[in-house]
PDB file of C-alpha atoms in Angstrom:
ATOM      1  CA  MET A   1       0.000   0.000   0.000  1.00 50.00           C
ATOM      2  CA  GLY A   2       2.747   2.609  -0.614  1.00 52.00           C
ATOM      3  CA  THR A   3       3.964   5.099   1.919  1.00 59.00           C
ATOM      4  CA  GLY A   4       4.959   8.107  -0.182  1.00 58.00           C
ATOM      5  CA  ILE A   5       2.825  10.974  -1.391  1.00 59.00           C
ATOM      6  CA  PHE A   6       2.262   9.309  -4.777  1.00 59.00           C
ATOM      7  CA  THR A   7       0.608   6.069  -3.768  1.00 71.00           C
ATOM      8  CA  LYS A   8      -1.993   3.917  -5.433  1.00 86.00           C
ATOM      9  CA  LYS A   9      -4.598   6.022  -3.627  1.00 89.00           C
ATOM     10  CA  TRP A  10      -4.227   8.951  -6.015  1.00 92.00           C
ATOM     11  CA  PRO A  11      -6.548   7.694  -8.781  1.00 93.00           C
ATOM     12  CA  TYR A  12      -9.271   7.168  -6.184  1.00 95.00           C
ATOM     13  CA  ARG A  13      -8.694  10.594  -4.649  1.00 95.00           C
ATOM     14  CA  ILE A  14      -8.807  12.314  -8.035  1.00 96.00           C
ATOM     15  CA  LEU A  15     -11.920  10.388  -9.053  1.00 97.00           C
ATOM     16  CA  LEU A  16     -13.698  11.360  -5.823  1.00 98.00           C
ATOM     17  CA  LEU A  17     -12.564  14.963  -6.170  1.00 97.00           C
ATOM     18  CA  PHE A  18     -13.871  15.395  -9.707  1.00 98.00           C
ATOM     19  CA  LEU A  19     -17.020  13.377  -9.060  1.00 98.00           C
ATOM     20  CA  PHE A  20     -18.057  15.540  -6.137  1.00 98.00           C
ATOM     21  CA  LEU A  21     -16.854  18.768  -7.723  1.00 98.00           C
ATOM     22  CA  SER A  22     -19.288  18.093 -10.546  1.00 98.00           C
ATOM     23  CA  ILE A  23     -22.171  16.889  -8.348  1.00 98.00           C
ATOM     24  CA  TYR A  24     -21.878  19.598  -5.715  1.00 98.00           C
ATOM     25  CA  SER A  25     -21.298  22.412  -8.206  1.00 97.00           C
ATOM     26  CA  MET A  26     -24.507  21.422 -10.018  1.00 97.00           C
ATOM     27  CA  ALA A  27     -26.399  21.405  -6.710  1.00 96.00           C
ATOM     28  CA  LEU A  28     -24.716  24.546  -5.320  1.00 96.00           C
ATOM     29  CA  SER A  29     -27.155  27.260  -4.353  1.00 93.00           C
ATOM     30  CA  PRO A  30     -26.526  30.496  -6.284  1.00 93.00           C
ATOM     31  CA  GLY A  31     -27.167  32.754  -3.304  1.00 91.00           C
ATOM     32  CA  ILE A  32     -28.603  33.040   0.175  1.00 90.00           C
ATOM     33  CA  THR A  33     -31.062  30.314   1.115  1.00 89.00           C
ATOM     34  CA  THR A  34     -33.402  29.808   4.053  1.00 86.00           C
ATOM     35  CA  GLY A  35     -32.458  29.112   7.634  1.00 86.00           C
ATOM     36  CA  ASP A  36     -29.327  30.711   9.040  1.00 90.00           C
ATOM     37  CA  ALA A  37     -27.787  31.496   5.649  1.00 90.00           C
ATOM     38  CA  GLY A  38     -28.595  35.206   5.695  1.00 89.00           C
ATOM     39  CA  GLU A  39     -27.394  35.703   9.240  1.00 93.00           C
ATOM     40  CA  LEU A  40     -24.218  33.690   8.695  1.00 93.00           C
ATOM     41  CA  THR A  41     -23.403  35.463   5.418  1.00 92.00           C
ATOM     42  CA  SER A  42     -23.965  38.864   7.042  1.00 92.00           C
ATOM     43  CA  ALA A  43     -21.701  37.904   9.924  1.00 93.00           C
ATOM     44  CA  ALA A  44     -19.020  36.766   7.483  1.00 93.00           C
ATOM     45  CA  MET A  45     -19.247  40.035   5.551  1.00 92.00           C
ATOM     46  CA  VAL A  46     -18.818  42.317   8.562  1.00 93.00           C
ATOM     47  CA  MET A  47     -16.814  39.912  10.761  1.00 91.00           C
ATOM     48  CA  GLY A  48     -19.719  39.951  13.163  1.00 91.00           C
ATOM     49  CA  ILE A  49     -21.071  37.384  15.543  1.00 91.00           C
ATOM     50  CA  PRO A  50     -23.979  35.268  14.348  1.00 90.00           C
ATOM     51  CA  HIS A  51     -26.368  33.847  16.935  1.00 85.00           C
ATOM     52  CA  PRO A  52     -24.752  32.045  19.849  1.00 87.00           C
ATOM     53  CA  PRO A  53     -22.277  30.356  19.993  1.00 88.00           C
ATOM     54  CA  GLY A  54     -20.867  32.678  17.340  1.00 87.00           C
ATOM     55  CA  TYR A  55     -18.830  30.220  15.222  1.00 93.00           C
ATOM     56  CA  PRO A  56     -15.654  32.367  15.143  1.00 94.00           C
ATOM     57  CA  LEU A  57     -13.524  30.065  12.985  1.00 95.00           C
ATOM     58  CA  TRP A  58     -16.345  29.591  10.469  1.00 95.00           C
ATOM     59  CA  THR A  59     -16.816  33.363  10.306  1.00 95.00           C
ATOM     60  CA  LEU A  60     -13.114  33.994   9.679  1.00 95.00           C
ATOM     61  CA  LEU A  61     -12.858  31.398   6.915  1.00 96.00           C
ATOM     62  CA  ALA A  62     -16.177  32.311   5.292  1.00 95.00           C
ATOM     63  CA  ARG A  63     -15.077  35.963   5.230  1.00 96.00           C
ATOM     64  CA  ILE A  64     -12.341  35.063   2.739  1.00 96.00           C
ATOM     65  CA  PHE A  65     -14.836  33.421   0.394  1.00 95.00           C
ATOM     66  CA  SER A  66     -17.392  36.198   0.753  1.00 93.00           C
ATOM     67  CA  LEU A  67     -14.739  38.700  -0.340  1.00 94.00           C
ATOM     68  CA  LEU A  68     -14.115  36.711  -3.520  1.00 94.00           C
ATOM     69  CA  PHE A  69     -17.659  37.504  -4.674  1.00 93.00           C
ATOM     70  CA  PRO A  70     -18.499  40.991  -3.361  1.00 91.00           C
ATOM     71  CA  GLU A  71     -21.580  41.256  -5.583  1.00 93.00           C
ATOM     72  CA  ASN A  72     -22.961  37.945  -4.218  1.00 94.00           C
ATOM     73  CA  PRO A  73     -21.382  37.038  -0.869  1.00 94.00           C
ATOM     74  CA  GLY A  74     -23.968  34.286  -0.386  1.00 94.00           C
ATOM     75  CA  PHE A  75     -22.487  32.423  -3.332  1.00 96.00           C
ATOM     76  CA  GLY A  76     -19.030  32.786  -1.779  1.00 96.00           C
ATOM     77  CA  THR A  77     -20.124  31.287   1.528  1.00 96.00           C
ATOM     78  CA  ASN A  78     -21.949  28.500  -0.331  1.00 97.00           C
ATOM     79  CA  LEU A  79     -18.736  27.815  -2.252  1.00 97.00           C
ATOM     80  CA  PHE A  80     -16.886  27.628   1.063  1.00 97.00           C
ATOM     81  CA  SER A  81     -19.347  24.986   2.279  1.00 97.00           C
ATOM     82  CA  MET A  82     -18.876  23.054  -0.956  1.00 98.00           C
ATOM     83  CA  ILE A  83     -15.081  23.003  -0.686  1.00 98.00           C
ATOM     84  CA  VAL A  84     -15.215  21.933   2.952  1.00 98.00           C
ATOM     85  CA  GLY A  85     -17.781  19.252   2.074  1.00 98.00           C
ATOM     86  CA  ILE A  86     -15.555  17.819  -0.646  1.00 98.00           C
ATOM     87  CA  ALA A  87     -12.588  17.865   1.732  1.00 98.00           C
ATOM     88  CA  SER A  88     -14.730  15.926   4.212  1.00 98.00           C
ATOM     89  CA  ILE A  89     -15.473  13.266   1.608  1.00 98.00           C
ATOM     90  CA  LEU A  90     -11.761  12.911   0.907  1.00 98.00           C
ATOM     91  CA  LEU A  91     -11.129  12.563   4.639  1.00 98.00           C
ATOM     92  CA  VAL A  92     -13.738   9.800   4.828  1.00 98.00           C
ATOM     93  CA  PHE A  93     -11.851   8.002   2.068  1.00 98.00           C
ATOM     94  CA  GLU A  94      -8.552   8.385   3.943  1.00 97.00           C
ATOM     95  CA  ILE A  95      -9.994   7.191   7.258  1.00 97.00           C
ATOM     96  CA  VAL A  96     -11.709   4.137   5.803  1.00 97.00           C
ATOM     97  CA  SER A  97      -8.654   3.249   3.695  1.00 96.00           C
ATOM     98  CA  PHE A  98      -6.638   2.651   6.876  1.00 94.00           C
ATOM     99  CA  ASP A  99      -8.507  -0.622   7.337  1.00 94.00           C
ATOM    100  CA  ALA A 100     -10.164  -1.401   4.002  1.00 94.00           C
ATOM    101  CA  PRO A 101      -9.279  -1.700   0.304  1.00 94.00           C
ATOM    102  CA  TYR A 102      -9.219   1.517  -1.691  1.00 94.00           C
ATOM    103  CA  TRP A 103     -12.194   0.537  -3.862  1.00 94.00           C
ATOM    104  CA  PHE A 104     -14.290  -0.042  -0.743  1.00 97.00           C
ATOM    105  CA  SER A 105     -13.092   3.217   0.810  1.00 97.00           C
ATOM    106  CA  SER A 106     -14.121   5.150  -2.284  1.00 97.00           C
ATOM    107  CA  LEU A 107     -17.513   3.428  -2.247  1.00 98.00           C
ATOM    108  CA  VAL A 108     -18.057   4.409   1.393  1.00 98.00           C
ATOM    109  CA  ALA A 109     -16.960   7.998   0.700  1.00 98.00           C
ATOM    110  CA  THR A 110     -19.284   8.192  -2.307  1.00 98.00           C
ATOM    111  CA  ASN A 111     -22.236   6.897  -0.307  1.00 98.00           C
ATOM    112  CA  ILE A 112     -21.611   9.374   2.487  1.00 98.00           C
ATOM    113  CA  GLY A 113     -21.109  12.226   0.027  1.00 97.00           C
ATOM    114  CA  LEU A 114     -24.447  11.456  -1.628  1.00 98.00           C
ATOM    115  CA  PHE A 115     -26.312  11.234   1.658  1.00 97.00           C
ATOM    116  CA  PRO A 116     -29.042  13.926   1.441  1.00 96.00           C
ATOM    117  CA  GLN A 117     -28.040  15.838   4.595  1.00 96.00           C
ATOM    118  CA  ILE A 118     -24.365  15.911   3.636  1.00 96.00           C
ATOM    119  CA  LEU A 119     -25.266  17.038   0.119  1.00 96.00           C
ATOM    120  CA  ASN A 120     -27.536  19.735   1.535  1.00 95.00           C
ATOM    121  CA  TYR A 121     -25.019  21.089   4.046  1.00 95.00           C
ATOM    122  CA  SER A 122     -22.308  21.104   1.385  1.00 96.00           C
ATOM    123  CA  THR A 123     -24.274  23.246  -1.054  1.00 96.00           C
ATOM    124  CA  ILE A 124     -25.700  25.980   1.199  1.00 96.00           C
ATOM    125  CA  THR A 125     -24.324  28.397   3.758  1.00 95.00           C
ATOM    126  CA  GLU A 126     -24.286  26.486   7.015  1.00 94.00           C
ATOM    127  CA  VAL A 127     -21.729  25.706   9.738  1.00 94.00           C
ATOM    128  CA  TYR A 128     -22.362  21.973   9.710  1.00 95.00           C
ATOM    129  CA  SER A 129     -20.089  21.202   6.771  1.00 96.00           C
ATOM    130  CA  LEU A 130     -17.125  22.691   8.637  1.00 97.00           C
ATOM    131  CA  THR A 131     -18.209  20.846  11.794  1.00 96.00           C
ATOM    132  CA  ILE A 132     -18.257  17.545   9.905  1.00 96.00           C
ATOM    133  CA  PHE A 133     -14.862  18.344   8.388  1.00 98.00           C
ATOM    134  CA  PHE A 134     -13.295  19.037  11.771  1.00 97.00           C
ATOM    135  CA  PHE A 135     -14.778  15.917  13.325  1.00 95.00           C
ATOM    136  CA  LEU A 136     -13.313  13.828  10.505  1.00 97.00           C
ATOM    137  CA  LEU A 137      -9.994  15.684  10.724  1.00 97.00           C
ATOM    138  CA  LEU A 138      -9.792  14.917  14.442  1.00 94.00           C
ATOM    139  CA  LEU A 139     -10.526  11.262  13.776  1.00 94.00           C
ATOM    140  CA  PHE A 140      -7.931  11.144  10.977  1.00 96.00           C
ATOM    141  CA  LEU A 141      -5.214  12.752  13.105  1.00 94.00           C
ATOM    142  CA  TYR A 142      -6.043  10.455  16.003  1.00 92.00           C
ATOM    143  CA  LYS A 143      -5.788   7.334  13.840  1.00 93.00           C
ATOM    144  CA  LYS A 144      -2.499   8.538  12.316  1.00 94.00           C
ATOM    145  CA  GLY A 145      -1.034   9.252  15.750  1.00 90.00           C
ATOM    146  CA  TYR A 146      -0.220  12.908  15.064  1.00 91.00           C
ATOM    147  CA  SER A 147      -0.734  14.083  18.641  1.00 88.00           C
ATOM    148  CA  PHE A 148       0.675  17.598  18.168  1.00 92.00           C
ATOM    149  CA  LEU A 149      -1.528  18.300  15.144  1.00 94.00           C
ATOM    150  CA  LEU A 150      -4.461  16.626  16.872  1.00 91.00           C
ATOM    151  CA  ASN A 151      -4.170  18.956  19.845  1.00 88.00           C
ATOM    152  CA  TYR A 152      -3.890  21.968  17.541  1.00 93.00           C
ATOM    153  CA  ALA A 153      -6.964  20.861  15.583  1.00 93.00           C
ATOM    154  CA  LEU A 154      -8.820  20.213  18.845  1.00 90.00           C
ATOM    155  CA  GLY A 155      -8.206  23.803  19.884  1.00 90.00           C
ATOM    156  CA  LEU A 156      -9.342  25.131  16.515  1.00 94.00           C
ATOM    157  CA  SER A 157     -12.420  22.913  16.521  1.00 92.00           C
ATOM    158  CA  LEU A 158     -13.753  24.632  19.620  1.00 89.00           C
ATOM    159  CA  GLY A 159     -14.193  27.740  17.462  1.00 91.00           C
ATOM    160  CA  VAL A 160     -16.307  25.845  14.948  1.00 93.00           C
ATOM    161  CA  HIS A 161     -19.197  24.363  16.917  1.00 90.00           C
ATOM    162  CA  PRO A 162     -19.765  23.412  20.572  1.00 88.00           C
ATOM    163  CA  VAL A 163     -20.644  19.827  19.616  1.00 89.00           C
ATOM    164  CA  LEU A 164     -16.931  19.320  18.916  1.00 87.00           C
ATOM    165  CA  LEU A 165     -16.349  19.580  22.646  1.00 86.00           C
ATOM    166  CA  ILE A 166     -17.257  15.876  22.814  1.00 86.00           C
ATOM    167  CA  PRO A 167     -14.263  14.702  20.731  1.00 80.00           C
ATOM    168  CA  PHE A 168     -12.189  17.242  22.662  1.00 74.00           C
ATOM    169  CA  LEU A 169     -13.021  15.413  25.880  1.00 81.00           C
ATOM    170  CA  VAL A 170     -12.356  12.020  24.284  1.00 79.00           C
ATOM    171  CA  PHE A 171      -9.063  12.856  22.552  1.00 70.00           C
ATOM    172  CA  ILE A 172      -7.528  15.215  25.141  1.00 69.00           C
ATOM    173  CA  PRO A 173      -5.633  12.441  26.994  1.00 62.00           C
ATOM    174  CA  VAL A 174      -3.625  11.799  23.812  1.00 52.00           C
TER     175      VAL A 174
END
């Protein structure tokens, strides 16, 4: 199973990347949608605080994407959710491939990426796609044994969503 950067995983990674780039870009909302999208986009534009708990890391990262499209900041924050959603799918592939064949890992990642809630959160402005990404990142770093990076990501994850306090309490002894 190769140990370098160019392993036999790359065709699967590239296939997943392009598959979900095409699917999610077709489903991507062109602007602000219902729910918290307006409030979150406004907070990203002015570096404000959306409703509690505030989501400071999401606001900082979404600000960058909202500046890329000043005429339609909602599209920028939706694009941010899409990129984070695709990164989450790639993390699922990496986590499953620790213990399973690559073809099976890509099948699992594809099924999770096509799950309706994941597809929805990855194509609209919402904090859940970044929350899912950080949960998977914490799991990936834990399984790889990167304790320094895990602790750094644990600290960052507390600025994403309070639900990530649970993995914080589980992984902190590492």
